[in-house]
Amino acid sequence: MKIYKVGGAVRDEILGLKAHDNDYVVVGGSKEEMTAMGFISVGKSFPVFLHPDTKEEYALARKEIKKGKKHTDFEFVFSPDISLEEDLERRDLTCNAIALDEESGEYINPFGGIKDIQNKILRCVNETHFVEDPLRVLRVCRFSAQLDFEIEPKTLELCQKMVGEGAMENLPAERIWEEVVKALKAEKSSKFFVLMRKIGALKKIMPEIDVLFEVPEKTKYHPEGNTGGHVMSALDAIKSKNALIKFGVLTHDLGKALTPKNELPSHHGHANRAKEPILSLCKRLNVPNIYKDFALQSAKFHMHYFTIFEMRAAKIYELICAMIIAHRSYLKEYIEVCRADFLGSACENRQKESEMFELKAKLLESSEKTIRSIKANDVPEFENLQKDEHFGEILRDYKIETLSKKIKEFKKDESLL
């Protein structure tokens, strides 16, 4: 029996990155031997074991035989005589098909993965095996975004061919969404969506995003000339790796695809048209409710941010309340969506506009603090008021009245009056 570290952990170590999880492959071993050594069996489809102390995953070397069109339609073959190279050959990309012998420090690199890592190239290991798993189309694009690697031309063509032959139709929504979330956490998220569009996959799984690249924009504000380009610029403009914020950025302009032709490219009212495409996208991918609800509210209110100083207290109160989702405030996340929208757009005086943006953020955060500080018994003559259905309206009006005064003080202090 021989044990090797494999997969992403080895790739990340070569790149000088911190590996999040260590995976191991066991060559020449059996289920009985692993159990006798105290390993805990957890695999359902194939033998995977947890180390009794570290809880890291150890899998017996295996080969895979495709038995159907679905992502999971594989038959797994295990035997002690399966070699390390046979196990590595079933993996998706050469950069993920490297093993490390931790005892000797030697890398086992039968498919040139180390050279591809050095050249920042994503290349499939084996074309026959690669096309057997449609999820690999998304994984290649996601790795390109995460690692900032380029996809080798033949591998890119292979992905295009797979999409053209209907590979996306056999992927479960949950696995697609899982890849999307990982891509959103990447620093260069736009690369995932641009590549997905290039190979034709974006139109299949996220047509609401794909169509944005055909929606015209005023180049004065969006030099890319189309909404899709602007959204990609906005995604890359912020350094946040928060997938919720990135999803809000990704979907904030979906309403522009429904802009009447006579209103192009000004897109008046697009924020109110975003609901339908957001719901459609979320339903198709089984997007969790928190992502869906945050995207709906961010899209609906993102244009409000730029008129904060002109808004009445009642409107600011409405905006802040709208960002309370599942009993938690997402106002800060909303501000980051608006920040991405701002940074992803052109403006004549960036420094001045940036200063004003921060003042608006300060006003919103101060307003939320004011609202939260007001308790029911702060309402004048609280003890004499009926605590019926009308009291809620009285409390709301008192909060808005107090907020109005605070806003005036804020504007005066900041010389905005």
Short mmCIF file of C-alpha atoms in Angstrom, two decimals:
data_model
loop_
_atom_site.label_atom_id
_atom_site.label_comp_id
_atom_site.label_asym_id
_atom_site.label_seq_id
_atom_site.Cartn_x
_atom_site.Cartn_y
_atom_site.Cartn_z
CA MET A 1 0.00 0.00 0.00
CA LYS A 2 1.23 3.50 -0.90
CA ILE A 3 -0.44 6.80 -0.09
CA TYR A 4 -0.08 10.03 -2.10
CA LYS A 5 -1.44 13.54 -1.68
CA VAL A 6 -3.38 14.50 -4.82
CA GLY A 7 -5.58 17.10 -6.48
CA GLY A 8 -6.08 20.75 -5.66
CA ALA A 9 -3.94 20.68 -2.53
CA VAL A 10 -0.87 19.68 -4.56
CA ARG A 11 -1.67 22.28 -7.22
CA ASP A 12 -2.04 25.02 -4.62
CA GLU A 13 1.20 24.07 -2.90
CA ILE A 14 3.05 24.36 -6.22
CA LEU A 15 1.44 27.77 -6.72
CA GLY A 16 2.48 28.84 -3.22
CA LEU A 17 -1.13 29.07 -2.08
CA LYS A 18 -2.61 27.80 1.16
CA ALA A 19 -4.46 24.55 0.58
CA HIS A 20 -7.89 24.42 2.22
CA ASP A 21 -8.34 20.64 2.09
CA ASN A 22 -5.91 17.77 1.68
CA ASP A 23 -7.00 14.73 -0.30
CA TYR A 24 -5.13 11.45 -0.59
CA VAL A 25 -5.25 8.45 -2.91
CA VAL A 26 -4.40 4.98 -1.67
CA VAL A 27 -2.69 2.73 -4.22
CA GLY A 28 -2.52 -1.04 -3.65
CA GLY A 29 -4.92 -0.95 -0.69
CA SER A 30 -8.32 -2.43 0.09
CA LYS A 31 -11.40 -1.55 2.13
CA GLU A 32 -10.48 -4.15 4.71
CA GLU A 33 -6.96 -2.80 5.18
CA MET A 34 -8.23 0.80 5.58
CA THR A 35 -10.81 -0.26 8.15
CA ALA A 36 -8.23 -2.30 10.05
CA MET A 37 -6.02 0.82 10.25
CA GLY A 38 -8.84 2.75 11.94
CA PHE A 39 -10.02 4.77 8.93
CA ILE A 40 -13.73 5.63 8.90
CA SER A 41 -15.67 4.65 5.77
CA VAL A 42 -17.88 7.50 4.46
CA GLY A 43 -18.10 6.90 0.72
CA LYS A 44 -21.46 5.91 -0.76
CA SER A 45 -20.63 5.39 -4.43
CA PHE A 46 -16.98 4.48 -3.93
CA PRO A 47 -14.61 3.80 -1.02
CA VAL A 48 -13.66 7.07 0.68
CA PHE A 49 -12.31 7.08 4.21
CA LEU A 50 -11.65 9.70 6.86
CA HIS A 51 -8.37 9.64 8.74
CA PRO A 52 -9.14 8.78 12.39
CA ASP A 53 -7.25 11.85 13.66
CA THR A 54 -7.06 14.51 10.94
CA LYS A 55 -10.44 13.62 9.31
CA GLU A 56 -8.82 14.22 5.92
CA GLU A 57 -10.16 12.19 2.99
CA TYR A 58 -8.43 9.09 1.64
CA ALA A 59 -9.83 7.33 -1.44
CA LEU A 60 -8.82 4.04 -2.96
CA ALA A 61 -7.30 4.37 -6.43
CA ARG A 62 -10.04 3.86 -9.00
CA LYS A 63 -11.08 3.91 -12.62
CA GLU A 64 -14.43 5.22 -13.86
CA ILE A 65 -16.68 3.83 -16.60
CA LYS A 66 -19.41 6.05 -18.05
CA LYS A 67 -22.83 4.34 -18.01
CA GLY A 68 -25.29 7.12 -18.88
CA LYS A 69 -25.75 10.77 -19.80
CA LYS A 70 -26.14 12.18 -16.29
CA HIS A 71 -23.31 13.76 -14.33
CA THR A 72 -23.43 10.90 -11.81
CA ASP A 73 -23.81 7.98 -14.24
CA PHE A 74 -20.49 6.26 -13.54
CA GLU A 75 -19.44 2.79 -12.54
CA PHE A 76 -16.37 2.75 -10.32
CA VAL A 77 -13.74 0.06 -10.52
CA PHE A 78 -11.48 -0.63 -7.54
CA SER A 79 -8.72 -3.12 -7.15
CA PRO A 80 -5.26 -3.08 -5.56
CA ASP A 81 -3.64 -3.34 -8.99
CA ILE A 82 -4.96 0.02 -10.25
CA SER A 83 -1.92 2.24 -10.66
CA LEU A 84 -1.44 5.82 -9.54
CA GLU A 85 -1.20 6.95 -13.16
CA GLU A 86 -4.53 5.27 -13.98
CA ASP A 87 -6.14 7.10 -11.09
CA LEU A 88 -4.64 10.46 -12.12
CA GLU A 89 -5.68 9.98 -15.75
CA ARG A 90 -9.39 10.09 -14.88
CA ARG A 91 -9.02 13.61 -13.43
CA ASP A 92 -10.16 16.70 -15.30
CA LEU A 93 -7.10 18.93 -15.76
CA THR A 94 -3.37 18.37 -15.79
CA CYS A 95 -2.88 20.86 -12.96
CA ASN A 96 -5.13 18.63 -10.82
CA ALA A 97 -3.48 15.38 -11.94
CA ILE A 98 -0.29 15.63 -9.91
CA ALA A 99 0.54 13.47 -6.88
CA LEU A 100 2.97 14.13 -4.06
CA ASP A 101 4.85 11.43 -2.21
CA GLU A 102 5.12 13.16 1.17
CA GLU A 103 7.72 10.70 2.40
CA SER A 104 10.24 11.50 -0.36
CA GLY A 105 8.93 14.94 -1.37
CA GLU A 106 8.74 13.72 -4.98
CA TYR A 107 6.03 14.92 -7.37
CA ILE A 108 4.52 12.31 -9.68
CA ASN A 109 3.61 14.31 -12.77
CA PRO A 110 2.76 11.97 -15.69
CA PHE A 111 0.69 14.50 -17.67
CA GLY A 112 2.81 17.64 -17.52
CA GLY A 113 0.71 19.40 -14.92
CA ILE A 114 3.63 21.20 -13.28
CA LYS A 115 4.67 22.83 -16.56
CA ASP A 116 1.06 23.86 -17.23
CA ILE A 117 0.87 25.42 -13.75
CA GLN A 118 4.07 27.36 -14.44
CA ASN A 119 2.63 28.57 -17.75
CA LYS A 120 -0.81 29.25 -16.21
CA ILE A 121 -2.57 26.90 -18.60
CA LEU A 122 -5.66 24.74 -18.06
CA ARG A 123 -5.45 21.61 -20.18
CA CYS A 124 -7.58 18.46 -20.05
CA VAL A 125 -5.80 15.25 -19.11
CA ASN A 126 -7.69 12.85 -21.37
CA GLU A 127 -10.29 13.98 -23.92
CA THR A 128 -12.24 10.72 -23.73
CA HIS A 129 -12.61 10.94 -19.95
CA PHE A 130 -13.10 14.72 -19.93
CA VAL A 131 -16.27 14.67 -22.07
CA GLU A 132 -17.85 12.03 -19.85
CA ASP A 133 -18.55 14.59 -17.12
CA PRO A 134 -20.43 17.75 -18.27
CA LEU A 135 -19.71 19.49 -14.96
CA ARG A 136 -16.12 19.85 -16.13
CA VAL A 137 -17.20 22.57 -18.56
CA LEU A 138 -18.14 24.75 -15.59
CA ARG A 139 -15.14 23.66 -13.55
CA VAL A 140 -12.68 24.72 -16.25
CA CYS A 141 -14.24 28.18 -16.44
CA ARG A 142 -14.31 28.42 -12.67
CA PHE A 143 -10.65 27.43 -12.30
CA SER A 144 -9.76 30.02 -14.93
CA ALA A 145 -11.44 32.68 -12.79
CA GLN A 146 -10.00 31.45 -9.49
CA LEU A 147 -6.42 30.90 -10.67
CA ASP A 148 -6.39 33.51 -13.47
CA PHE A 149 -5.21 30.79 -15.87
CA GLU A 150 -5.98 30.59 -19.60
CA ILE A 151 -7.74 27.61 -21.13
CA GLU A 152 -5.66 25.72 -23.69
CA PRO A 153 -7.32 26.09 -27.15
CA LYS A 154 -8.07 22.40 -27.72
CA THR A 155 -9.61 22.13 -24.25
CA LEU A 156 -11.72 25.22 -24.97
CA GLU A 157 -12.87 23.70 -28.27
CA LEU A 158 -13.72 20.50 -26.45
CA CYS A 159 -15.92 22.45 -24.01
CA GLN A 160 -17.66 24.18 -26.92
CA LYS A 161 -18.31 20.82 -28.55
CA MET A 162 -19.73 19.39 -25.33
CA VAL A 163 -22.12 22.33 -24.95
CA GLY A 164 -23.17 22.03 -28.59
CA GLU A 165 -23.98 18.36 -28.03
CA GLY A 166 -26.26 19.14 -25.09
CA ALA A 167 -23.96 18.53 -22.12
CA MET A 168 -25.57 21.29 -20.05
CA GLU A 169 -28.97 19.62 -20.22
CA ASN A 170 -27.80 16.77 -18.01
CA LEU A 171 -26.46 18.83 -15.13
CA PRO A 172 -28.46 19.14 -11.89
CA ALA A 173 -29.27 22.71 -10.87
CA GLU A 174 -27.60 22.26 -7.49
CA ARG A 175 -24.22 21.43 -9.04
CA ILE A 176 -24.44 24.37 -11.44
CA TRP A 177 -25.22 26.73 -8.58
CA GLU A 178 -22.34 25.30 -6.54
CA GLU A 179 -19.92 26.19 -9.33
CA VAL A 180 -21.46 29.65 -9.77
CA VAL A 181 -20.99 30.41 -6.06
CA LYS A 182 -17.34 29.31 -6.19
CA ALA A 183 -16.82 31.51 -9.24
CA LEU A 184 -18.43 34.48 -7.49
CA LYS A 185 -15.94 34.07 -4.64
CA ALA A 186 -13.05 34.41 -7.08
CA GLU A 187 -11.27 37.76 -7.39
CA LYS A 188 -11.74 37.71 -11.17
CA SER A 189 -15.37 36.54 -11.24
CA SER A 190 -16.04 38.05 -14.66
CA LYS A 191 -13.71 35.55 -16.29
CA PHE A 192 -16.07 32.69 -15.44
CA PHE A 193 -19.08 34.31 -17.09
CA VAL A 194 -17.16 35.59 -20.12
CA LEU A 195 -15.72 32.13 -20.79
CA MET A 196 -19.08 30.47 -20.21
CA ARG A 197 -20.53 32.79 -22.81
CA LYS A 198 -17.67 32.13 -25.23
CA ILE A 199 -18.28 28.39 -25.19
CA GLY A 200 -22.06 28.79 -25.35
CA ALA A 201 -22.81 27.49 -21.85
CA LEU A 202 -24.01 30.78 -20.33
CA LYS A 203 -26.95 30.94 -22.74
CA LYS A 204 -27.96 27.45 -21.65
CA ILE A 205 -27.83 27.84 -17.88
CA MET A 206 -28.10 31.62 -17.28
CA PRO A 207 -29.79 33.14 -20.35
CA GLU A 208 -30.78 36.18 -18.27
CA ILE A 209 -27.09 37.05 -17.92
CA ASP A 210 -26.14 36.06 -21.46
CA VAL A 211 -28.65 38.40 -23.09
CA LEU A 212 -27.20 41.43 -21.27
CA PHE A 213 -24.24 41.43 -23.65
CA GLU A 214 -26.67 42.33 -26.44
CA VAL A 215 -28.29 45.23 -24.56
CA PRO A 216 -26.88 48.64 -25.63
CA GLU A 217 -25.63 51.23 -23.16
CA LYS A 218 -24.57 54.86 -23.37
CA THR A 219 -20.80 54.72 -23.79
CA LYS A 220 -20.49 57.97 -21.82
CA TYR A 221 -21.28 56.00 -18.65
CA HIS A 222 -20.53 52.44 -19.77
CA PRO A 223 -17.58 52.39 -22.22
CA GLU A 224 -18.17 48.69 -22.88
CA GLY A 225 -21.23 49.69 -24.88
CA ASN A 226 -23.43 46.93 -23.50
CA THR A 227 -24.94 45.97 -20.17
CA GLY A 228 -23.14 42.63 -19.94
CA GLY A 229 -19.78 44.37 -20.25
CA HIS A 230 -20.77 46.84 -17.54
CA VAL A 231 -21.83 44.05 -15.17
CA MET A 232 -18.49 42.30 -15.72
CA SER A 233 -16.64 45.55 -14.99
CA ALA A 234 -18.71 46.00 -11.84
CA LEU A 235 -17.91 42.44 -10.70
CA ASP A 236 -14.19 43.08 -11.04
CA ALA A 237 -14.32 46.57 -9.55
CA ILE A 238 -14.79 45.29 -6.01
CA LYS A 239 -12.36 43.10 -4.12
CA SER A 240 -15.03 41.40 -2.03
CA LYS A 241 -15.18 37.61 -2.21
CA ASN A 242 -18.64 37.59 -0.64
CA ALA A 243 -20.77 35.52 -3.03
CA LEU A 244 -24.00 37.19 -1.87
CA ILE A 245 -22.71 40.65 -2.75
CA LYS A 246 -21.32 39.40 -6.07
CA PHE A 247 -24.68 37.80 -6.92
CA GLY A 248 -26.37 41.12 -6.23
CA VAL A 249 -23.90 42.79 -8.60
CA LEU A 250 -24.41 40.09 -11.23
CA THR A 251 -28.20 40.55 -11.23
CA HIS A 252 -28.66 44.25 -10.46
CA ASP A 253 -29.22 45.26 -14.10
CA LEU A 254 -31.25 42.28 -15.34
CA GLY A 255 -34.21 44.58 -15.87
CA LYS A 256 -32.37 46.32 -18.71
CA ALA A 257 -32.95 43.33 -20.97
CA LEU A 258 -36.67 44.20 -20.83
CA THR A 259 -36.24 47.89 -21.68
CA PRO A 260 -38.71 49.00 -24.41
CA LYS A 261 -36.91 49.92 -27.64
CA ASN A 262 -38.07 53.52 -27.47
CA GLU A 263 -36.24 53.92 -24.12
CA LEU A 264 -32.90 52.49 -25.25
CA PRO A 265 -30.18 53.13 -24.22
CA SER A 266 -31.37 55.28 -21.28
CA HIS A 267 -33.12 52.34 -19.55
CA HIS A 268 -35.58 54.42 -17.53
CA GLY A 269 -37.37 52.24 -15.01
CA HIS A 270 -35.13 49.21 -15.46
CA ALA A 271 -34.85 48.65 -11.71
CA ASN A 272 -38.57 47.89 -11.54
CA ARG A 273 -38.31 45.39 -14.40
CA ALA A 274 -35.66 43.21 -12.76
CA LYS A 275 -38.04 41.07 -10.71
CA GLU A 276 -39.15 38.70 -13.49
CA PRO A 277 -35.67 37.73 -14.81
CA ILE A 278 -34.26 37.39 -11.29
CA LEU A 279 -37.07 35.03 -10.28
CA SER A 280 -36.64 33.07 -13.50
CA LEU A 281 -32.90 32.60 -12.97
CA CYS A 282 -33.30 31.69 -9.30
CA LYS A 283 -36.01 29.15 -10.01
CA ARG A 284 -33.96 27.41 -12.72
CA LEU A 285 -30.87 27.04 -10.52
CA ASN A 286 -32.68 26.46 -7.22
CA VAL A 287 -30.93 29.51 -5.80
CA PRO A 288 -31.26 29.77 -1.98
CA ASN A 289 -33.85 32.27 -0.78
CA ILE A 290 -31.34 34.62 0.84
CA TYR A 291 -29.58 35.11 -2.51
CA LYS A 292 -32.87 35.53 -4.35
CA ASP A 293 -34.33 38.02 -1.87
CA PHE A 294 -31.15 40.07 -1.65
CA ALA A 295 -30.87 40.20 -5.45
CA LEU A 296 -34.50 41.35 -5.76
CA GLN A 297 -34.05 44.16 -3.25
CA SER A 298 -30.64 45.24 -4.55
CA ALA A 299 -31.93 45.44 -8.12
CA LYS A 300 -35.07 47.29 -7.08
CA PHE A 301 -33.28 49.91 -4.98
CA HIS A 302 -29.82 50.24 -6.55
CA MET A 303 -30.76 53.41 -8.45
CA HIS A 304 -32.07 54.99 -5.24
CA TYR A 305 -28.55 55.15 -3.86
CA PHE A 306 -27.46 57.83 -6.28
CA THR A 307 -30.27 60.18 -5.22
CA ILE A 308 -29.96 59.65 -1.46
CA PHE A 309 -29.33 63.34 -0.75
CA GLU A 310 -32.52 64.32 -2.58
CA MET A 311 -34.72 61.64 -0.99
CA ARG A 312 -37.21 62.37 1.76
CA ALA A 313 -36.79 60.63 5.11
CA ALA A 314 -39.76 58.35 4.38
CA LYS A 315 -38.03 56.99 1.25
CA ILE A 316 -34.75 56.42 3.07
CA TYR A 317 -36.70 54.63 5.81
CA GLU A 318 -38.33 52.43 3.16
CA LEU A 319 -34.95 51.57 1.61
CA ILE A 320 -33.41 50.63 4.96
CA CYS A 321 -36.42 48.45 5.88
CA ALA A 322 -36.24 46.75 2.48
CA MET A 323 -32.72 45.59 3.30
CA ILE A 324 -33.91 43.65 6.34
CA ILE A 325 -34.05 40.14 4.96
CA ALA A 326 -34.68 37.06 7.10
CA HIS A 327 -34.56 39.25 10.23
CA ARG A 328 -31.09 40.62 9.44
CA SER A 329 -29.96 43.89 7.91
CA TYR A 330 -28.12 43.63 4.61
CA LEU A 331 -27.65 47.38 4.22
CA LYS A 332 -23.85 47.12 4.14
CA GLU A 333 -24.03 44.45 1.44
CA TYR A 334 -26.44 46.65 -0.53
CA ILE A 335 -23.97 49.53 -0.32
CA GLU A 336 -21.26 47.26 -1.72
CA VAL A 337 -23.49 46.35 -4.69
CA CYS A 338 -23.99 50.05 -5.35
CA ARG A 339 -20.26 50.64 -4.94
CA ALA A 340 -19.55 48.02 -7.61
CA ASP A 341 -22.11 49.62 -9.93
CA PHE A 342 -20.46 53.00 -9.36
CA LEU A 343 -16.89 51.78 -9.83
CA GLY A 344 -17.90 49.85 -12.92
CA SER A 345 -19.18 53.04 -14.58
CA ALA A 346 -17.40 56.04 -16.03
CA CYS A 347 -17.67 59.51 -14.48
CA GLU A 348 -16.10 62.90 -15.19
CA ASN A 349 -14.67 63.57 -11.72
CA ARG A 350 -13.88 60.24 -10.06
CA GLN A 351 -12.40 61.71 -6.89
CA LYS A 352 -15.31 64.05 -6.21
CA GLU A 353 -17.90 61.37 -7.03
CA SER A 354 -16.07 58.88 -4.79
CA GLU A 355 -16.20 61.33 -1.89
CA MET A 356 -19.92 61.83 -2.44
CA PHE A 357 -20.45 58.06 -2.62
CA GLU A 358 -18.83 57.62 0.79
CA LEU A 359 -20.98 60.41 2.26
CA LYS A 360 -24.09 58.66 1.01
CA ALA A 361 -22.92 55.44 2.63
CA LYS A 362 -22.27 57.33 5.85
CA LEU A 363 -25.77 58.86 5.71
CA LEU A 364 -27.43 55.49 5.17
CA GLU A 365 -25.50 53.80 7.97
CA SER A 366 -26.23 56.72 10.30
CA SER A 367 -29.91 56.56 9.35
CA GLU A 368 -30.09 52.86 10.09
CA LYS A 369 -28.47 53.44 13.48
CA THR A 370 -31.03 56.15 14.26
CA ILE A 371 -33.95 53.89 13.32
CA ARG A 372 -32.62 50.99 15.36
CA SER A 373 -32.15 53.20 18.43
CA ILE A 374 -35.84 54.13 18.62
CA LYS A 375 -37.95 51.91 20.88
CA ALA A 376 -41.72 51.72 21.09
CA ASN A 377 -41.82 53.45 24.47
CA ASP A 378 -39.93 56.42 22.97
CA VAL A 379 -43.13 57.47 21.19
CA PRO A 380 -44.64 60.57 22.87
CA GLU A 381 -47.50 59.69 25.28
CA PHE A 382 -46.70 56.00 24.81
CA GLU A 383 -48.56 54.99 27.97
CA ASN A 384 -51.78 56.69 26.85
CA LEU A 385 -51.86 55.23 23.34
CA GLN A 386 -53.90 52.20 22.32
CA LYS A 387 -51.59 49.27 21.48
CA ASP A 388 -53.73 48.20 18.53
CA GLU A 389 -53.07 47.82 14.79
CA HIS A 390 -52.67 51.59 14.45
CA PHE A 391 -49.79 51.81 16.91
CA GLY A 392 -47.41 50.38 14.31
CA GLU A 393 -48.21 53.29 12.02
CA ILE A 394 -47.67 55.76 14.84
CA LEU A 395 -44.30 54.22 15.66
CA ARG A 396 -43.31 54.26 11.98
CA ASP A 397 -44.28 57.93 11.64
CA TYR A 398 -42.30 58.81 14.77
CA LYS A 399 -39.23 57.02 13.41
CA ILE A 400 -39.49 58.90 10.11
CA GLU A 401 -39.98 62.23 11.92
CA THR A 402 -36.90 61.57 14.09
CA LEU A 403 -34.94 60.39 11.06
CA SER A 404 -35.85 63.55 9.15
CA LYS A 405 -34.31 65.69 11.88
CA LYS A 406 -31.17 63.57 11.99
CA ILE A 407 -30.78 63.77 8.23
CA LYS A 408 -31.01 67.57 8.34
CA GLU A 409 -28.35 67.63 11.06
CA PHE A 410 -26.14 65.30 9.01
CA LYS A 411 -26.44 67.45 5.89
CA LYS A 412 -25.73 70.58 7.88
CA ASP A 413 -22.64 69.03 9.48
CA GLU A 414 -21.37 67.85 6.09
CA SER A 415 -22.19 71.22 4.43
CA LEU A 416 -24.68 69.53 2.11
CA LEU A 417 -27.59 71.90 2.74
#
